[in-house]
XYZ file of C-alpha atoms in Angstrom:
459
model
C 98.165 135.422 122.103
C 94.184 135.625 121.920
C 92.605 132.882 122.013
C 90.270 133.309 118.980
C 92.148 131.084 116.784
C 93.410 127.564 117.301
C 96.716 126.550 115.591
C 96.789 123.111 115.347
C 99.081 120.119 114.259
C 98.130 116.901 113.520
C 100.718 113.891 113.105
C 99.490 111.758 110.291
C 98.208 112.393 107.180
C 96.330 109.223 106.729
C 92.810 108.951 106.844
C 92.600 109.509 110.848
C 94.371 112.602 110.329
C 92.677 114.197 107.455
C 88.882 112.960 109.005
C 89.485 114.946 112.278
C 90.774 118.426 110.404
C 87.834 118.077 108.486
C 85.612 117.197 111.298
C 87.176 119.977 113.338
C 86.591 122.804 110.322
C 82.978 121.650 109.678
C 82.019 121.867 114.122
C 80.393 124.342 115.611
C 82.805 126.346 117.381
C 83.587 130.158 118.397
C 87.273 130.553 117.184
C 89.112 130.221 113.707
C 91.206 127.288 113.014
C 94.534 127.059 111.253
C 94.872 123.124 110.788
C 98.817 121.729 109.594
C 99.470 118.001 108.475
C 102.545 116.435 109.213
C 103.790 113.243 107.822
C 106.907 110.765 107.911
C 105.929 109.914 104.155
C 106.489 112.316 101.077
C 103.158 111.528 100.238
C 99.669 111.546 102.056
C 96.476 109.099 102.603
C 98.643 106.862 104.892
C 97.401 103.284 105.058
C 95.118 103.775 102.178
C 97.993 104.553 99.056
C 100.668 101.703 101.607
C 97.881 99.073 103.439
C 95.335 98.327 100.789
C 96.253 95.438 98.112
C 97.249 97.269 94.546
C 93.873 94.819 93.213
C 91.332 96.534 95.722
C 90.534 99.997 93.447
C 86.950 100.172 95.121
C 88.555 100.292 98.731
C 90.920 102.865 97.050
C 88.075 105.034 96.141
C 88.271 106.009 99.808
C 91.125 108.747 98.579
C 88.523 110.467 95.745
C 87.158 111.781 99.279
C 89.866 112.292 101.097
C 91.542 114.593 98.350
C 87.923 116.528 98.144
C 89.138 117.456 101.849
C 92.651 118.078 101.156
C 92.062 120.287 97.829
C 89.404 122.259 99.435
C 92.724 124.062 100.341
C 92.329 124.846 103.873
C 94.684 122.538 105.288
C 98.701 122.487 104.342
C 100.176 119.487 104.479
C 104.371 118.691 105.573
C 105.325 115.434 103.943
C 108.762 113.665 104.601
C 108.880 115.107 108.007
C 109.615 112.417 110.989
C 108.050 113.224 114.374
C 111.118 112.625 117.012
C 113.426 113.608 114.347
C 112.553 116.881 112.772
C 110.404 117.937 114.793
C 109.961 117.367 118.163
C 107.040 117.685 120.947
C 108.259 121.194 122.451
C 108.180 122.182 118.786
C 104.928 122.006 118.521
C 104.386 123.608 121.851
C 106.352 126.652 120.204
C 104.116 126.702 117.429
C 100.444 125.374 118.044
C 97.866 125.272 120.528
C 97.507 120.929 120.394
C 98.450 117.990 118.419
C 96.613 115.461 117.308
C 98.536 111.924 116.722
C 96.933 109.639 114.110
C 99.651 107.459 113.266
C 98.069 104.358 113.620
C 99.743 101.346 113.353
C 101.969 99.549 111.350
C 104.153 96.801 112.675
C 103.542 93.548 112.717
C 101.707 92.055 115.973
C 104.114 89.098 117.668
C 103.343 85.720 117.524
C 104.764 83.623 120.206
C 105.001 80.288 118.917
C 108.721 78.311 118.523
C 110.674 78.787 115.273
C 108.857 81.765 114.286
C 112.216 83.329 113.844
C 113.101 81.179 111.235
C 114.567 82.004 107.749
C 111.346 82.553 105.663
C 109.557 83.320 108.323
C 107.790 87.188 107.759
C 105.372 89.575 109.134
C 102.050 89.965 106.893
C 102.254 94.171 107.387
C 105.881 94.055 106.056
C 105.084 91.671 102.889
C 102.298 94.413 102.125
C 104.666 97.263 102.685
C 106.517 95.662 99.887
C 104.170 95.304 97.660
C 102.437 98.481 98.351
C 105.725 100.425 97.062
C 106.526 101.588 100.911
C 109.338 103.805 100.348
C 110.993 102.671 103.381
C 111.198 98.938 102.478
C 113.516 96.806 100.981
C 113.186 97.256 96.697
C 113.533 93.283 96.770
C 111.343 89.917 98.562
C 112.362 86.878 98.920
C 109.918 84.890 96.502
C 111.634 81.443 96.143
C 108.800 79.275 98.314
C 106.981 76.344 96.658
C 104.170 76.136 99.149
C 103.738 78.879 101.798
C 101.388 79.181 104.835
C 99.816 82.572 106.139
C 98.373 82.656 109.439
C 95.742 84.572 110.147
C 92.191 84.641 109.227
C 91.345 88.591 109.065
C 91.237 90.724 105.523
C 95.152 91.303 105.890
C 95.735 86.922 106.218
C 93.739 86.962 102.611
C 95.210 89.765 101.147
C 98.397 87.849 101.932
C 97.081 84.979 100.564
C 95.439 86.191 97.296
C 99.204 88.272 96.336
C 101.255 85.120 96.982
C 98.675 82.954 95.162
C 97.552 85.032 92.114
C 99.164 85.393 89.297
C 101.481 88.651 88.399
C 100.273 89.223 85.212
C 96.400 89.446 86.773
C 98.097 92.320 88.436
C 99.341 94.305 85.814
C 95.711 96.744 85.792
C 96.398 97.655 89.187
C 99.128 100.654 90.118
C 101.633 97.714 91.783
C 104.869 98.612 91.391
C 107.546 97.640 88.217
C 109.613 96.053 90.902
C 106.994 94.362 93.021
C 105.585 92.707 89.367
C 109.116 91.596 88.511
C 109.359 89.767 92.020
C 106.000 88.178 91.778
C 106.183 87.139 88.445
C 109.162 84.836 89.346
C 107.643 83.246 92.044
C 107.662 79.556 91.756
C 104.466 79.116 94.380
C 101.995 76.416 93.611
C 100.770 75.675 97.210
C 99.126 78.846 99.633
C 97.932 77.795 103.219
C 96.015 79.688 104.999
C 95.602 78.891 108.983
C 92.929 79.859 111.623
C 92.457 78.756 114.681
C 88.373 78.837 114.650
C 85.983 77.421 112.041
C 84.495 79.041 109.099
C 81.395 80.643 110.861
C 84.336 82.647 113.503
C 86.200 84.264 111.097
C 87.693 88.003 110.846
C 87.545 88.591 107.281
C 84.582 90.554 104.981
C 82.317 88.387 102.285
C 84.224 90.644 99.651
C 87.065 89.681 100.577
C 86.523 85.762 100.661
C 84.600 85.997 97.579
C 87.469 87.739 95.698
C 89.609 84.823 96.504
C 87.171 82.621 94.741
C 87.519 85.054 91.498
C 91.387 84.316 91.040
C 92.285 82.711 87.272
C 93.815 79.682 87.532
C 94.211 78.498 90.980
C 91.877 76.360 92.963
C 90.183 76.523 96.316
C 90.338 74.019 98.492
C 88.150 73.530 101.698
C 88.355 70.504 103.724
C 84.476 68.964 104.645
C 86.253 67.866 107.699
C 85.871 71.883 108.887
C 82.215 71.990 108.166
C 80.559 69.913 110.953
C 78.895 72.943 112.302
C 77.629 72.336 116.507
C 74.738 74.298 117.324
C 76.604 77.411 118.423
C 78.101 77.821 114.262
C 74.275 77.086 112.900
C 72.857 79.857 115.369
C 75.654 81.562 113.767
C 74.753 80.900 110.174
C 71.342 82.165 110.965
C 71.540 85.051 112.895
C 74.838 86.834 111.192
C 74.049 87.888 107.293
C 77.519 88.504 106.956
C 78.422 84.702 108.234
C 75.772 83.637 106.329
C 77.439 84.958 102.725
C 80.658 83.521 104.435
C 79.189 80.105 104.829
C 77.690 80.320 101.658
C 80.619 80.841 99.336
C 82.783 78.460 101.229
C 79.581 76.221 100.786
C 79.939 76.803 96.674
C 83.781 76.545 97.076
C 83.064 72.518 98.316
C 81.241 71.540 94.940
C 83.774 73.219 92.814
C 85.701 70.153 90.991
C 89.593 70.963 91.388
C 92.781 69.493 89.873
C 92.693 71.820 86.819
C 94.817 74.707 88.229
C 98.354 75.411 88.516
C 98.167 76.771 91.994
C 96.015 76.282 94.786
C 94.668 78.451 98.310
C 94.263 75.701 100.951
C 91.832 77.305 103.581
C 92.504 75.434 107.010
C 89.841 76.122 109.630
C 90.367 74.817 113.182
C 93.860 75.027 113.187
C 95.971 76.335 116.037
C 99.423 76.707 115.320
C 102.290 75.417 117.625
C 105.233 75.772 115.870
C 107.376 76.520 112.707
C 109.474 73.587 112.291
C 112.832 73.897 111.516
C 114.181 72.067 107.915
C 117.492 71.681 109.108
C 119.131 74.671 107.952
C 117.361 77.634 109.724
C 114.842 77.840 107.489
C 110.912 77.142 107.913
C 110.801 73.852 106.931
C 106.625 72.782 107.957
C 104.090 74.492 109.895
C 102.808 72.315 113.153
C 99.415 72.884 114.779
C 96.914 71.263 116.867
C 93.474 70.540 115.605
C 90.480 72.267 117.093
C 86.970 71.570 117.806
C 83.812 73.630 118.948
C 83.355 73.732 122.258
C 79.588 74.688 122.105
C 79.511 78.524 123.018
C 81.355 79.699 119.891
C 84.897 79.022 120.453
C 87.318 76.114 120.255
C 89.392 73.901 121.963
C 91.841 71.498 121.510
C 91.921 67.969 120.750
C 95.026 66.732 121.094
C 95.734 65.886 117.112
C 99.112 66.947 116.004
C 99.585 67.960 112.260
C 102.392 69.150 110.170
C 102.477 70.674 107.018
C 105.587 71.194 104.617
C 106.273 75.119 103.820
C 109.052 76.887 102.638
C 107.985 80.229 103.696
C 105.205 81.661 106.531
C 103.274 84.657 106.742
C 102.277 85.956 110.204
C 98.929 87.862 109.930
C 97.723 88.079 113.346
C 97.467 91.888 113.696
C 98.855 95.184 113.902
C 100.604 96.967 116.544
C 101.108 101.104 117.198
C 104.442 102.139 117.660
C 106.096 104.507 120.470
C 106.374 108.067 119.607
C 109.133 110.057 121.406
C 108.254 112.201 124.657
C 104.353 110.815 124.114
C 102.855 107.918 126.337
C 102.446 104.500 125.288
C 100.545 101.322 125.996
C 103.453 98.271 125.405
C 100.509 95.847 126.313
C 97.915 97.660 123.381
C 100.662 99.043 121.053
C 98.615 102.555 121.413
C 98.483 105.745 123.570
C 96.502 105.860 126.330
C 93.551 108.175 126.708
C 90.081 108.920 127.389
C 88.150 109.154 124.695
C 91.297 110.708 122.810
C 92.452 112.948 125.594
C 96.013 111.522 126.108
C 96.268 110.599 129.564
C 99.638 110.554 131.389
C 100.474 108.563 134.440
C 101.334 110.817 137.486
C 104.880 109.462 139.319
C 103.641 111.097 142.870
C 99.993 110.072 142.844
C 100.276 107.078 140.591
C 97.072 108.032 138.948
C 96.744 108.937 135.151
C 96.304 112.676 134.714
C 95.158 114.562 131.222
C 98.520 115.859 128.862
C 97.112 118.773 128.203
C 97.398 120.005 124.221
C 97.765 116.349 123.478
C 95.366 114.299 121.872
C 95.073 110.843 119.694
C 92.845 109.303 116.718
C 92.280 106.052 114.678
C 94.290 103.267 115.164
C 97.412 104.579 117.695
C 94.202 105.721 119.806
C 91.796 102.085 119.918
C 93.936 99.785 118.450
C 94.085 98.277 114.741
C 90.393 97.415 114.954
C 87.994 98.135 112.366
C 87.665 98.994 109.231
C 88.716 103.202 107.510
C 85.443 104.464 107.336
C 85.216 103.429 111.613
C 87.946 106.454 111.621
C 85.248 109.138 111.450
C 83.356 109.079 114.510
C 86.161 107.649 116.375
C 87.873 111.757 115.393
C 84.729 112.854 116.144
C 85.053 112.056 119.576
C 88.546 112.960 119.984
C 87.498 116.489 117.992
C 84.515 117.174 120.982
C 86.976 116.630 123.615
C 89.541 118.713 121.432
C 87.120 121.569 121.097
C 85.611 121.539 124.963
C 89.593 121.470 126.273
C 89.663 125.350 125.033
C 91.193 126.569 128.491
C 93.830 124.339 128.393
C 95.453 124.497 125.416
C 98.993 125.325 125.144
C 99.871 128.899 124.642
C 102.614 128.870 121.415
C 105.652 131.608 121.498
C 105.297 131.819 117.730
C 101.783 130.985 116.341
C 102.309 132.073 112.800
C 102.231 129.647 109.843
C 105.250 131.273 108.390
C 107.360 130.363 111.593
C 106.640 126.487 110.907
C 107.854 127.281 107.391
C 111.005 128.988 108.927
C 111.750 126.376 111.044
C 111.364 123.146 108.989
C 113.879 125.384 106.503
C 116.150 126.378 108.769
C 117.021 122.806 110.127
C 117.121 121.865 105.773
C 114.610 119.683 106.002
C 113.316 119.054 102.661
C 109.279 118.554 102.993
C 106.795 118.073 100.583
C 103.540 119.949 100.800
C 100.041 119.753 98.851
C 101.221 121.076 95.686
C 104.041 118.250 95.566
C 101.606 115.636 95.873
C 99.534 117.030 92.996
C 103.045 116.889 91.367
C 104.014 113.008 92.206
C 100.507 111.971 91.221
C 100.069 113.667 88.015
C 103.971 111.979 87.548
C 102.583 108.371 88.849
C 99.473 108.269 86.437
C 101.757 109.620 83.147
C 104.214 106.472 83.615
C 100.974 104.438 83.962
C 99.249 105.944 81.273
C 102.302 104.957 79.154
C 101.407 101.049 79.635
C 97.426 101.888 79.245
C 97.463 101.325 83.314
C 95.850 103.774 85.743
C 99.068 104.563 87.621
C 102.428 103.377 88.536
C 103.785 104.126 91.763
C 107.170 105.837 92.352
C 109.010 104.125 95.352
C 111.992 105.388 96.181
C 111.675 108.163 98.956
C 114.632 110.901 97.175
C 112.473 110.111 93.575
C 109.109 110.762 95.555
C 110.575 113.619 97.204
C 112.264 115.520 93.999
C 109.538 114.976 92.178
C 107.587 116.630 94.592
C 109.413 119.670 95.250
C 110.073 120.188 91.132
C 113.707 119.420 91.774
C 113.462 116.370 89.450
């Protein structure tokens, strides 16, 4: 093998994965590069087409570029192919010089508060699954809640917040799925609470965001004044901060709206630390309890002692993401992501107990620094890992069988069926005919074998 060319894999087709093969083919560099995709879903774009509310279509836009890179032609993609299943590390050895992971990370982060295990108690990351038409997720949700709480006060806590509470006709524009509309449409909700531990001028969340909130038809707002007796610390805050200053000022607006009109309301609790989901008897959330917080003059909080309780039927947990373990690669149980140096995956050395480089291995976006940030943060984070990538020349792994038809050969000869580039031009072409048949932009197909024989002409 010469080592003029670098084969290389990437695990992830989301936009981590796609940013650092286009970063990678745009570098200056002395070798050819032969760049393959691999993904557990049938189709690609990751956490943009499953983690982004069906109502956000400018956030969406964020795939218009990402297909530029991915039609450009010079990367082949391998949908519906599971990394520990059908293909394994030491494949990848056999075939390419490195991998990149960019799997980020999609599981729910734990709470660890009593009764969180409660019937009607769920994880924020799954609810959006649902509703995002994740082919690995239940078809049905359990939508039978009155008055729900979501806690969490970051852009997932009000996406959440803004499904539960708006109404499923208002969502008919938007690509959600037929079966995610019938399950919203018969929800009975009149009550959404949202829960964070700080005040208003601490929170995780964008002004677009908030603002979008205040946009929903028929359902009202509610702030309590009681969270708005800002110490010095939350003024400087106000000040100094443009972004907490739009924050401040729409919640500001939000207080002089008159209410009582609507048939649902978004109850936004500030200073709110949650203690525990309180059983109604029969397993099922029944109230949320927390303990009310107060500034404590440098920014944060602390408690005060004041015990409150608020009846819920249902709860929504939005207090983070967490990576998940891939087979035969290091992991972080503490972080939920791989550890590394600047995305060089480091590995932890039994004799010396010091971490040590794994050669050929390398890690991007989310699984690499945690779920932190927002997509477009993705791009220089790959173009670090890229550098280190491109500098690690001499110690790339030396494949047995280099050639792009041997992946081909392989992934056919254990009958795996995978989906490639063409097959996503297939599926979307398919998903924006059934939505051009209701005037909509697109309809997503959710079932993985539909998405998959679609894709490969089969159906």
């Amino acid at each position: 093998m010469t080592r003029n060319k670098l084969r290389l894999a990437i695990v992830g087709a989301g936009p981590a994965g796609i940013y650092a093969a286009d970063i990678l083919l745009k570098s200056e560099r002395n070798f050819d590069v032969s760049i393959d995709l691999f993904d557990h879903l049938p189709a690609p774009y990751g956490l943009v087409r499953y983690g982004v509310a069906p109502d956000h279509p400018r956030i969406k836009g964020i795939i218009t570029a990402l297909r530029e890179v991915l039609d450009r032609g010079d990367i082949r993609i391998f949908g519906n192919v599971r990394f520990g299943e059908d293909i394994t590390l030491a494949d990848l050895k056999k075939h390419y010089n490195a991998v990149i992971f960019a799997t980020g990370a999609v599981k729910d982060a734990d709470l660890h508060i009593p009764g969180v295990d409660l019937e009607g108690s769920y994880g924020a990351a799954d609810f959006v699954s649902w509703y995002d038409g994740h082919p690995d997720y239940p078809r049905e949700w359990p939508l039978d809640a009155q008055s729900v709480g979501v806690i969490g006060n970051g852009n997932v806590a009000l996406d959440a917040a803004r499904m539960l509470a708006k109404h499923a006709e208002d969502l008919l524009p938007t690509e959600i799925p037929a079966n995610v509309y019938e399950g919203l449409s018969r929800s009975p909700v009149t009550d959404v609470h949202v829960f964070g531990r700080r005040g208003p001028t601490s929170v995780k969340f964008t002004p677009l965001e908030l603002r979008e909130l205040g946009e929903l038809r028929d359902v009202d707002m509610i702030v309590y004044d009681e969270d708005f007796d800002y110490d010095d610390a939350a003024r400087a805050a106000v000040a100094g901060n443009k972004q907490v200053f739009v924050i401040d000022k729409v919640l500001q607006q939000w207080r002089k709206r008159e209410t009582g009109q609507a048939s649902r309301r978004l109850h936004l609790h500030f200073f709110a630390k949650p203690l525990e989901v309180v059983d109604d008897g029969t397993g099922r959330v029944g109230a949320l309890r927390y303990e009310r917080t107060a500034p404590d003059g440098e920014g944060g909080v602390v408690g005060t002692g004041e015990i409150r309780e608020i009846p819920i039927q249902a709860l929504y947990r939005a207090v983070g993401y967490f990576g998940s373990p891939l087979p035969g690669i290091p992991f972080d149980k503490k972080f939920g992501v791989i550890p590394n140096h600047e995305g060089q995956v480091l590995i932890n050395d039994k004799e010396t107990g010091q971490s040590r480089q794994m050669y050929g291995v390398y890690a991007t976006g989310w699984i690499k620094r945690g779920p932190v940030g927002l997509i477009g943060h993705t791009k220089s984070d790959a173009m670090e890992t890229i550098k280190h990538l491109i500098n690690d020349l001499g110690n790339w792994w030396r494949p047995e069988a280099p050639s792009e038809e041997s992946v081909i050969e392989m992934l056919e000869s254990r009958g795996i069926q995978w989906t490639d580039l063409d097959g996503w031009h297939r599926l979307d072409e398919y998903e924006q005919a059934l939505g051009a048949a209701e005037e909509r932009t697109r309809i997503k197909v959710v079932p993985r074998d539909e998405m998959v024989g679609i894709s490969r002409g089969e159906a």
